[in-house]
PDB file of C-alpha atoms in Angstrom:
ATOM      1  CA  UNK A   1      -2.237  11.686  -7.671  1.00  0.00           C
ATOM      2  CA  UNK A   2       1.402  10.971  -8.456  1.00  0.00           C
ATOM      3  CA  UNK A   3       2.574   7.810 -10.170  1.00  0.00           C
ATOM      4  CA  UNK A   4       4.881   6.409  -7.499  1.00  0.00           C
ATOM      5  CA  UNK A   5       5.453   7.009  -3.802  1.00  0.00           C
ATOM      6  CA  UNK A   6       8.697   5.682  -2.304  1.00  0.00           C
ATOM      7  CA  UNK A   7       8.783   5.251   1.474  1.00  0.00           C
ATOM      8  CA  UNK A   8      12.279   5.128   2.970  1.00  0.00           C
ATOM      9  CA  UNK A   9      12.530   4.369   6.704  1.00  0.00           C
ATOM     10  CA  UNK A  10      15.710   5.674   8.299  1.00  0.00           C
ATOM     11  CA  UNK A  11      17.145   5.088  11.750  1.00  0.00           C
ATOM     12  CA  UNK A  12      20.586   6.530  12.540  1.00  0.00           C
ATOM     13  CA  UNK A  13      21.477   6.757   8.845  1.00  0.00           C
ATOM     14  CA  UNK A  14      22.990  10.251   9.032  1.00  0.00           C
ATOM     15  CA  UNK A  15      26.224   9.176   7.365  1.00  0.00           C
ATOM     16  CA  UNK A  16      24.535   7.878   4.217  1.00  0.00           C
ATOM     17  CA  UNK A  17      20.980   9.207   3.923  1.00  0.00           C
ATOM     18  CA  UNK A  18      21.828  12.344   1.914  1.00  0.00           C
ATOM     19  CA  UNK A  19      23.841  10.458  -0.701  1.00  0.00           C
ATOM     20  CA  UNK A  20      21.255   7.674  -0.784  1.00  0.00           C
ATOM     21  CA  UNK A  21      18.475  10.154  -1.517  1.00  0.00           C
ATOM     22  CA  UNK A  22      20.522  11.822  -4.247  1.00  0.00           C
ATOM     23  CA  UNK A  23      21.090   8.395  -5.814  1.00  0.00           C
ATOM     24  CA  UNK A  24      17.383   7.507  -5.655  1.00  0.00           C
ATOM     25  CA  UNK A  25      16.577  10.869  -7.221  1.00  0.00           C
ATOM     26  CA  UNK A  26      19.164  10.391  -9.988  1.00  0.00           C
ATOM     27  CA  UNK A  27      17.968   6.908 -10.877  1.00  0.00           C
ATOM     28  CA  UNK A  28      14.246   7.640 -10.803  1.00  0.00           C
ATOM     29  CA  UNK A  29      14.549  10.867 -12.767  1.00  0.00           C
ATOM     30  CA  UNK A  30      15.995   8.780 -15.580  1.00  0.00           C
ATOM     31  CA  UNK A  31      14.105   5.503 -15.367  1.00  0.00           C
ATOM     32  CA  UNK A  32      10.587   6.631 -14.481  1.00  0.00           C
ATOM     33  CA  UNK A  33      10.590   9.321 -17.139  1.00  0.00           C
ATOM     34  CA  UNK A  34      10.713   6.488 -19.676  1.00  0.00           C
ATOM     35  CA  UNK A  35       7.574   5.003 -18.070  1.00  0.00           C
ATOM     36  CA  UNK A  36       5.758   8.343 -17.986  1.00  0.00           C
ATOM     37  CA  UNK A  37       5.549   8.324 -14.170  1.00  0.00           C
ATOM     38  CA  UNK A  38       6.205  11.074 -11.673  1.00  0.00           C
ATOM     39  CA  UNK A  39       7.371  10.190  -8.169  1.00  0.00           C
ATOM     40  CA  UNK A  40       7.688  11.374  -4.599  1.00  0.00           C
ATOM     41  CA  UNK A  41       9.997  10.210  -1.812  1.00  0.00           C
ATOM     42  CA  UNK A  42       8.832  10.048   1.799  1.00  0.00           C
ATOM     43  CA  UNK A  43      11.678   9.711   4.292  1.00  0.00           C
ATOM     44  CA  UNK A  44      10.608   8.618   7.771  1.00  0.00           C
ATOM     45  CA  UNK A  45      13.152   9.391  10.481  1.00  0.00           C
ATOM     46  CA  UNK A  46      12.337   6.724  13.052  1.00  0.00           C
ATOM     47  CA  UNK A  47      13.550   8.570  16.153  1.00  0.00           C
ATOM     48  CA  UNK A  48      17.210   8.698  15.111  1.00  0.00           C
ATOM     49  CA  UNK A  49      19.783   9.803  17.655  1.00  0.00           C
ATOM     50  CA  UNK A  50      22.113  11.286  15.042  1.00  0.00           C
ATOM     51  CA  UNK A  51      21.784  13.830  12.226  1.00  0.00           C
ATOM     52  CA  UNK A  52      19.571  11.694   9.976  1.00  0.00           C
ATOM     53  CA  UNK A  53      16.727  14.230  10.020  1.00  0.00           C
ATOM     54  CA  UNK A  54      19.001  17.174   9.166  1.00  0.00           C
ATOM     55  CA  UNK A  55      20.712  15.304   6.336  1.00  0.00           C
ATOM     56  CA  UNK A  56      17.384  14.189   4.875  1.00  0.00           C
ATOM     57  CA  UNK A  57      16.054  17.761   5.080  1.00  0.00           C
ATOM     58  CA  UNK A  58      19.150  18.925   3.220  1.00  0.00           C
ATOM     59  CA  UNK A  59      18.205  16.642   0.333  1.00  0.00           C
ATOM     60  CA  UNK A  60      14.549  17.712   0.545  1.00  0.00           C
ATOM     61  CA  UNK A  61      15.516  21.377   0.265  1.00  0.00           C
ATOM     62  CA  UNK A  62      17.214  20.542  -3.028  1.00  0.00           C
ATOM     63  CA  UNK A  63      14.329  18.501  -4.443  1.00  0.00           C
ATOM     64  CA  UNK A  64      10.656  19.309  -3.938  1.00  0.00           C
ATOM     65  CA  UNK A  65       9.728  15.656  -4.529  1.00  0.00           C
ATOM     66  CA  UNK A  66      11.236  14.664  -1.167  1.00  0.00           C
ATOM     67  CA  UNK A  67       9.196  14.853   2.043  1.00  0.00           C
ATOM     68  CA  UNK A  68      10.819  14.277   5.430  1.00  0.00           C
ATOM     69  CA  UNK A  69       8.803  13.323   8.491  1.00  0.00           C
ATOM     70  CA  UNK A  70       9.858  11.989  11.855  1.00  0.00           C
ATOM     71  CA  UNK A  71       8.385  10.050  14.723  1.00  0.00           C
ATOM     72  CA  UNK A  72       9.459   8.344  17.917  1.00  0.00           C
ATOM     73  CA  UNK A  73      11.462   5.157  17.508  1.00  0.00           C
ATOM     74  CA  UNK A  74       9.177   2.118  17.316  1.00  0.00           C
ATOM     75  CA  UNK A  75      10.705   0.080  14.519  1.00  0.00           C
ATOM     76  CA  UNK A  76      10.891  -0.148  10.744  1.00  0.00           C
ATOM     77  CA  UNK A  77       7.351  -1.461  10.304  1.00  0.00           C
ATOM     78  CA  UNK A  78       5.893   1.389  12.316  1.00  0.00           C
ATOM     79  CA  UNK A  79       7.912   3.864  10.245  1.00  0.00           C
ATOM     80  CA  UNK A  80       6.581   2.419   6.981  1.00  0.00           C
ATOM     81  CA  UNK A  81       3.025   2.503   8.264  1.00  0.00           C
ATOM     82  CA  UNK A  82       3.430   6.122   9.362  1.00  0.00           C
ATOM     83  CA  UNK A  83       5.012   7.110   6.060  1.00  0.00           C
ATOM     84  CA  UNK A  84       1.995   5.829   4.135  1.00  0.00           C
ATOM     85  CA  UNK A  85      -0.045   8.684   5.625  1.00  0.00           C
ATOM     86  CA  UNK A  86       1.929  11.066   3.409  1.00  0.00           C
ATOM     87  CA  UNK A  87       1.701   9.078   0.151  1.00  0.00           C
ATOM     88  CA  UNK A  88      -0.200  10.284  -2.895  1.00  0.00           C
ATOM     89  CA  UNK A  89       0.988   7.824  -5.562  1.00  0.00           C
ATOM     90  CA  UNK A  90      -1.103   5.113  -7.209  1.00  0.00           C
ATOM     91  CA  UNK A  91       1.879   2.792  -6.626  1.00  0.00           C
ATOM     92  CA  UNK A  92       3.747   2.635  -3.308  1.00  0.00           C
ATOM     93  CA  UNK A  93       7.142   1.029  -2.816  1.00  0.00           C
ATOM     94  CA  UNK A  94       9.357   0.390   0.207  1.00  0.00           C
ATOM     95  CA  UNK A  95      13.137   0.628   0.005  1.00  0.00           C
ATOM     96  CA  UNK A  96      15.841   0.722   2.689  1.00  0.00           C
ATOM     97  CA  UNK A  97      18.045   3.772   3.179  1.00  0.00           C
ATOM     98  CA  UNK A  98      21.277   1.783   2.756  1.00  0.00           C
ATOM     99  CA  UNK A  99      20.309   0.913  -0.849  1.00  0.00           C
ATOM    100  CA  UNK A 100      21.454  -2.700  -0.491  1.00  0.00           C
ATOM    101  CA  UNK A 101      18.551  -3.135  -2.894  1.00  0.00           C
ATOM    102  CA  UNK A 102      19.179  -0.488  -5.534  1.00  0.00           C
ATOM    103  CA  UNK A 103      16.259   1.690  -6.736  1.00  0.00           C
ATOM    104  CA  UNK A 104      17.080   0.908 -10.369  1.00  0.00           C
ATOM    105  CA  UNK A 105      15.096  -2.298  -9.782  1.00  0.00           C
ATOM    106  CA  UNK A 106      11.824  -0.428  -9.181  1.00  0.00           C
ATOM    107  CA  UNK A 107      10.818  -0.164 -12.886  1.00  0.00           C
ATOM    108  CA  UNK A 108      11.074  -3.985 -13.146  1.00  0.00           C
ATOM    109  CA  UNK A 109       8.607  -4.303 -10.269  1.00  0.00           C
ATOM    110  CA  UNK A 110       6.213  -1.887 -11.970  1.00  0.00           C
ATOM    111  CA  UNK A 111       6.464  -3.870 -15.211  1.00  0.00           C
ATOM    112  CA  UNK A 112       5.748  -7.123 -13.299  1.00  0.00           C
ATOM    113  CA  UNK A 113       2.675  -5.563 -11.716  1.00  0.00           C
ATOM    114  CA  UNK A 114       1.316  -4.490 -15.077  1.00  0.00           C
ATOM    115  CA  UNK A 115       2.341  -7.597 -17.029  1.00  0.00           C
ATOM    116  CA  UNK A 116       0.861 -10.101 -14.567  1.00  0.00           C
ATOM    117  CA  UNK A 117      -2.027  -7.891 -13.438  1.00  0.00           C
ATOM    118  CA  UNK A 118      -1.245  -8.268  -9.726  1.00  0.00           C
ATOM    119  CA  UNK A 119      -1.728  -6.059  -6.672  1.00  0.00           C
ATOM    120  CA  UNK A 120       1.586  -6.657  -4.899  1.00  0.00           C
ATOM    121  CA  UNK A 121       5.108  -7.386  -6.150  1.00  0.00           C
ATOM    122  CA  UNK A 122       7.537  -8.771  -3.569  1.00  0.00           C
ATOM    123  CA  UNK A 123      11.279  -8.864  -4.000  1.00  0.00           C
ATOM    124  CA  UNK A 124      12.535 -12.404  -3.425  1.00  0.00           C
ATOM    125  CA  UNK A 125      16.082 -13.500  -2.708  1.00  0.00           C
ATOM    126  CA  UNK A 126      15.011 -17.013  -3.755  1.00  0.00           C
ATOM    127  CA  UNK A 127      13.687 -16.104  -7.180  1.00  0.00           C
ATOM    128  CA  UNK A 128      15.688 -18.122  -9.746  1.00  0.00           C
ATOM    129  CA  UNK A 129      16.817 -14.892 -11.448  1.00  0.00           C
ATOM    130  CA  UNK A 130      17.928 -13.163  -8.234  1.00  0.00           C
ATOM    131  CA  UNK A 131      21.566 -12.311  -7.593  1.00  0.00           C
ATOM    132  CA  UNK A 132      22.276 -12.003  -3.879  1.00  0.00           C
ATOM    133  CA  UNK A 133      25.374 -11.458  -1.788  1.00  0.00           C
ATOM    134  CA  UNK A 134      24.751 -11.492   1.950  1.00  0.00           C
ATOM    135  CA  UNK A 135      26.127 -13.290   5.027  1.00  0.00           C
ATOM    136  CA  UNK A 136      25.740 -17.025   5.480  1.00  0.00           C
ATOM    137  CA  UNK A 137      24.135 -16.702   8.913  1.00  0.00           C
ATOM    138  CA  UNK A 138      21.474 -14.400   7.437  1.00  0.00           C
ATOM    139  CA  UNK A 139      20.788 -16.978   4.721  1.00  0.00           C
ATOM    140  CA  UNK A 140      20.324 -19.647   7.390  1.00  0.00           C
ATOM    141  CA  UNK A 141      17.970 -17.497   9.502  1.00  0.00           C
ATOM    142  CA  UNK A 142      15.995 -16.492   6.430  1.00  0.00           C
ATOM    143  CA  UNK A 143      15.568 -20.087   5.258  1.00  0.00           C
ATOM    144  CA  UNK A 144      14.527 -21.294   8.710  1.00  0.00           C
ATOM    145  CA  UNK A 145      12.008 -18.467   9.025  1.00  0.00           C
ATOM    146  CA  UNK A 146      10.450 -19.241   5.652  1.00  0.00           C
ATOM    147  CA  UNK A 147       9.957 -22.872   6.678  1.00  0.00           C
ATOM    148  CA  UNK A 148       8.072 -21.694   9.778  1.00  0.00           C
ATOM    149  CA  UNK A 149       5.964 -19.323   7.659  1.00  0.00           C
ATOM    150  CA  UNK A 150       5.099 -22.098   5.216  1.00  0.00           C
ATOM    151  CA  UNK A 151       3.971 -24.369   8.063  1.00  0.00           C
ATOM    152  CA  UNK A 152       1.893 -21.716   9.848  1.00  0.00           C
ATOM    153  CA  UNK A 153       0.370 -19.789   6.945  1.00  0.00           C
ATOM    154  CA  UNK A 154       0.843 -21.858   3.775  1.00  0.00           C
ATOM    155  CA  UNK A 155       1.766 -18.564   2.132  1.00  0.00           C
ATOM    156  CA  UNK A 156       2.727 -19.102  -1.504  1.00  0.00           C
ATOM    157  CA  UNK A 157       5.878 -16.976  -1.247  1.00  0.00           C
ATOM    158  CA  UNK A 158       9.501 -18.017  -0.931  1.00  0.00           C
ATOM    159  CA  UNK A 159      10.645 -14.790   0.719  1.00  0.00           C
ATOM    160  CA  UNK A 160       8.652 -12.265   2.769  1.00  0.00           C
ATOM    161  CA  UNK A 161      11.476 -10.243   4.330  1.00  0.00           C
ATOM    162  CA  UNK A 162      13.333  -8.651   1.420  1.00  0.00           C
ATOM    163  CA  UNK A 163      13.028  -4.882   1.796  1.00  0.00           C
ATOM    164  CA  UNK A 164      11.936  -3.985  -1.737  1.00  0.00           C
ATOM    165  CA  UNK A 165       8.175  -4.302  -2.290  1.00  0.00           C
ATOM    166  CA  UNK A 166       5.600  -2.615  -4.530  1.00  0.00           C
ATOM    167  CA  UNK A 167       1.898  -2.190  -3.737  1.00  0.00           C
ATOM    168  CA  UNK A 168      -1.085  -0.595  -5.339  1.00  0.00           C
ATOM    169  CA  UNK A 169      -2.165   2.311  -3.136  1.00  0.00           C
ATOM    170  CA  UNK A 170      -5.617   0.800  -2.563  1.00  0.00           C
ATOM    171  CA  UNK A 171      -4.096  -2.401  -1.172  1.00  0.00           C
ATOM    172  CA  UNK A 172      -2.183  -0.610   1.574  1.00  0.00           C
ATOM    173  CA  UNK A 173      -5.145   1.640   2.312  1.00  0.00           C
ATOM    174  CA  UNK A 174      -7.234  -1.448   3.059  1.00  0.00           C
ATOM    175  CA  UNK A 175      -4.769  -3.650   4.917  1.00  0.00           C
ATOM    176  CA  UNK A 176      -2.443  -1.300   6.835  1.00  0.00           C
ATOM    177  CA  UNK A 177      -5.041  -0.399   9.514  1.00  0.00           C
ATOM    178  CA  UNK A 178      -5.131  -4.099  10.440  1.00  0.00           C
ATOM    179  CA  UNK A 179      -1.355  -4.460  10.802  1.00  0.00           C
ATOM    180  CA  UNK A 180      -0.189  -4.390  14.430  1.00  0.00           C
ATOM    181  CA  UNK A 181       3.484  -5.440  14.225  1.00  0.00           C
ATOM    182  CA  UNK A 182       5.884  -2.513  14.456  1.00  0.00           C
ATOM    183  CA  UNK A 183       9.220  -4.169  13.745  1.00  0.00           C
ATOM    184  CA  UNK A 184      10.578  -7.132  11.798  1.00  0.00           C
ATOM    185  CA  UNK A 185       7.380  -9.204  11.480  1.00  0.00           C
ATOM    186  CA  UNK A 186       5.626  -6.223   9.875  1.00  0.00           C
ATOM    187  CA  UNK A 187       6.381  -7.533   6.363  1.00  0.00           C
ATOM    188  CA  UNK A 188       4.887 -10.913   7.150  1.00  0.00           C
ATOM    189  CA  UNK A 189       1.725  -9.487   8.689  1.00  0.00           C
ATOM    190  CA  UNK A 190       1.297  -7.177   5.717  1.00  0.00           C
ATOM    191  CA  UNK A 191       1.561 -10.022   3.204  1.00  0.00           C
ATOM    192  CA  UNK A 192      -0.576 -12.407   5.271  1.00  0.00           C
ATOM    193  CA  UNK A 193      -3.287  -9.740   5.273  1.00  0.00           C
ATOM    194  CA  UNK A 194      -2.961  -9.087   1.543  1.00  0.00           C
ATOM    195  CA  UNK A 195      -3.193 -12.791   0.749  1.00  0.00           C
ATOM    196  CA  UNK A 196      -6.054 -13.336   3.209  1.00  0.00           C
ATOM    197  CA  UNK A 197      -8.077 -10.568   1.597  1.00  0.00           C
ATOM    198  CA  UNK A 198      -7.617 -12.005  -1.882  1.00  0.00           C
ATOM    199  CA  UNK A 199      -5.076  -9.620  -3.366  1.00  0.00           C
ATOM    200  CA  UNK A 200      -2.820 -11.078  -6.037  1.00  0.00           C
ATOM    201  CA  UNK A 201       0.867 -11.286  -5.091  1.00  0.00           C
ATOM    202  CA  UNK A 202       3.862 -12.196  -7.237  1.00  0.00           C
ATOM    203  CA  UNK A 203       7.585 -12.444  -6.528  1.00  0.00           C
ATOM    204  CA  UNK A 204      10.212 -10.632  -8.579  1.00  0.00           C
ATOM    205  CA  UNK A 205      13.984 -11.141  -8.769  1.00  0.00           C
ATOM    206  CA  UNK A 206      16.322  -8.805  -6.926  1.00  0.00           C
ATOM    207  CA  UNK A 207      19.977  -7.897  -6.890  1.00  0.00           C
ATOM    208  CA  UNK A 208      21.107  -7.652  -3.277  1.00  0.00           C
ATOM    209  CA  UNK A 209      24.504  -6.249  -2.353  1.00  0.00           C
ATOM    210  CA  UNK A 210      24.998  -6.530   1.423  1.00  0.00           C
ATOM    211  CA  UNK A 211      26.971  -3.497   2.633  1.00  0.00           C
ATOM    212  CA  UNK A 212      26.693  -3.509   6.422  1.00  0.00           C
ATOM    213  CA  UNK A 213      29.720  -4.601   8.415  1.00  0.00           C
ATOM    214  CA  UNK A 214      27.527  -6.124  11.130  1.00  0.00           C
ATOM    215  CA  UNK A 215      23.907  -7.231  11.279  1.00  0.00           C
ATOM    216  CA  UNK A 216      21.378  -5.211  13.233  1.00  0.00           C
ATOM    217  CA  UNK A 217      19.404  -8.361  14.057  1.00  0.00           C
ATOM    218  CA  UNK A 218      20.491  -9.811  17.393  1.00  0.00           C
ATOM    219  CA  UNK A 219      19.530 -13.041  19.142  1.00  0.00           C
ATOM    220  CA  UNK A 220      16.833 -11.281  21.174  1.00  0.00           C
ATOM    221  CA  UNK A 221      15.397  -9.935  17.902  1.00  0.00           C
ATOM    222  CA  UNK A 222      15.104 -13.482  16.524  1.00  0.00           C
ATOM    223  CA  UNK A 223      13.049 -14.441  19.588  1.00  0.00           C
ATOM    224  CA  UNK A 224      10.814 -11.383  19.203  1.00  0.00           C
ATOM    225  CA  UNK A 225      10.279 -12.147  15.515  1.00  0.00           C
ATOM    226  CA  UNK A 226       9.184 -15.656  16.480  1.00  0.00           C
ATOM    227  CA  UNK A 227       6.759 -14.319  19.108  1.00  0.00           C
ATOM    228  CA  UNK A 228       5.310 -11.784  16.665  1.00  0.00           C
ATOM    229  CA  UNK A 229       4.902 -14.512  14.047  1.00  0.00           C
ATOM    230  CA  UNK A 230       2.977 -16.693  16.486  1.00  0.00           C
ATOM    231  CA  UNK A 231       0.854 -13.656  17.390  1.00  0.00           C
ATOM    232  CA  UNK A 232      -0.004 -13.137  13.712  1.00  0.00           C
ATOM    233  CA  UNK A 233      -1.051 -16.788  13.465  1.00  0.00           C
ATOM    234  CA  UNK A 234      -3.219 -16.379  16.582  1.00  0.00           C
ATOM    235  CA  UNK A 235      -4.898 -13.255  15.214  1.00  0.00           C
ATOM    236  CA  UNK A 236      -5.494 -14.902  11.828  1.00  0.00           C
ATOM    237  CA  UNK A 237      -6.611 -18.403  12.816  1.00  0.00           C
ATOM    238  CA  UNK A 238      -8.038 -18.056  16.331  1.00  0.00           C
ATOM    239  CA  UNK A 239      -9.258 -14.499  16.839  1.00  0.00           C
ATOM    240  CA  UNK A 240     -10.222 -13.968  13.168  1.00  0.00           C
ATOM    241  CA  UNK A 241      -9.027 -10.427  13.800  1.00  0.00           C
ATOM    242  CA  UNK A 242      -8.181  -9.719  10.157  1.00  0.00           C
ATOM    243  CA  UNK A 243     -11.749 -10.514   9.108  1.00  0.00           C
ATOM    244  CA  UNK A 244     -13.149  -7.600  11.110  1.00  0.00           C
TER     245      UNK A 244
END
């Protein structure tokens, strides 16, 4: 079993995915060597309509640590869940292909997991040590969503949606089969399950450098996130689905 598995979902990232993978490789070769950990990268092409798959394969052909798989487009959450099937590391982390959250932060997450003896480390834009630069409207939506989450789930987290997260392999093995959301509410359902099943979760600071010109989240997506969030509440509190 390897030390760390990195799952990178990619949808229409053909322009950047090769360079992103080379950067992840460069950073982890240096930083994880100091921790005595080997790593693997699993790229999940989520039904891209461009050359994402070819560009990712190009990087994989240059580095045997990179695996590239693809599936039909169902959303980021579905891609992460699918990518876990190919993991062999005792730690598993998620990171976005655009590297708004740089991989050089991963060793900090590993140190938090070991120092505080927890099962999950969640990147939080609201951690007092975080340094974030992203659009005002995204800040507003994020804050409003966290208020809803606090009311519905009383989850002791200030941020569930930041893309960088670290899990022990056994945690994901237990909770992923119960996760039904395929898109944006995937992160919330994952953490609700982890908390519900008694796994220890801690937040860690992040440095976020927003690079996209326009947001991929549209008004209809906000409505779907809300519906998925209510569905998670229904499965947790009414159906007791996550207890099965």
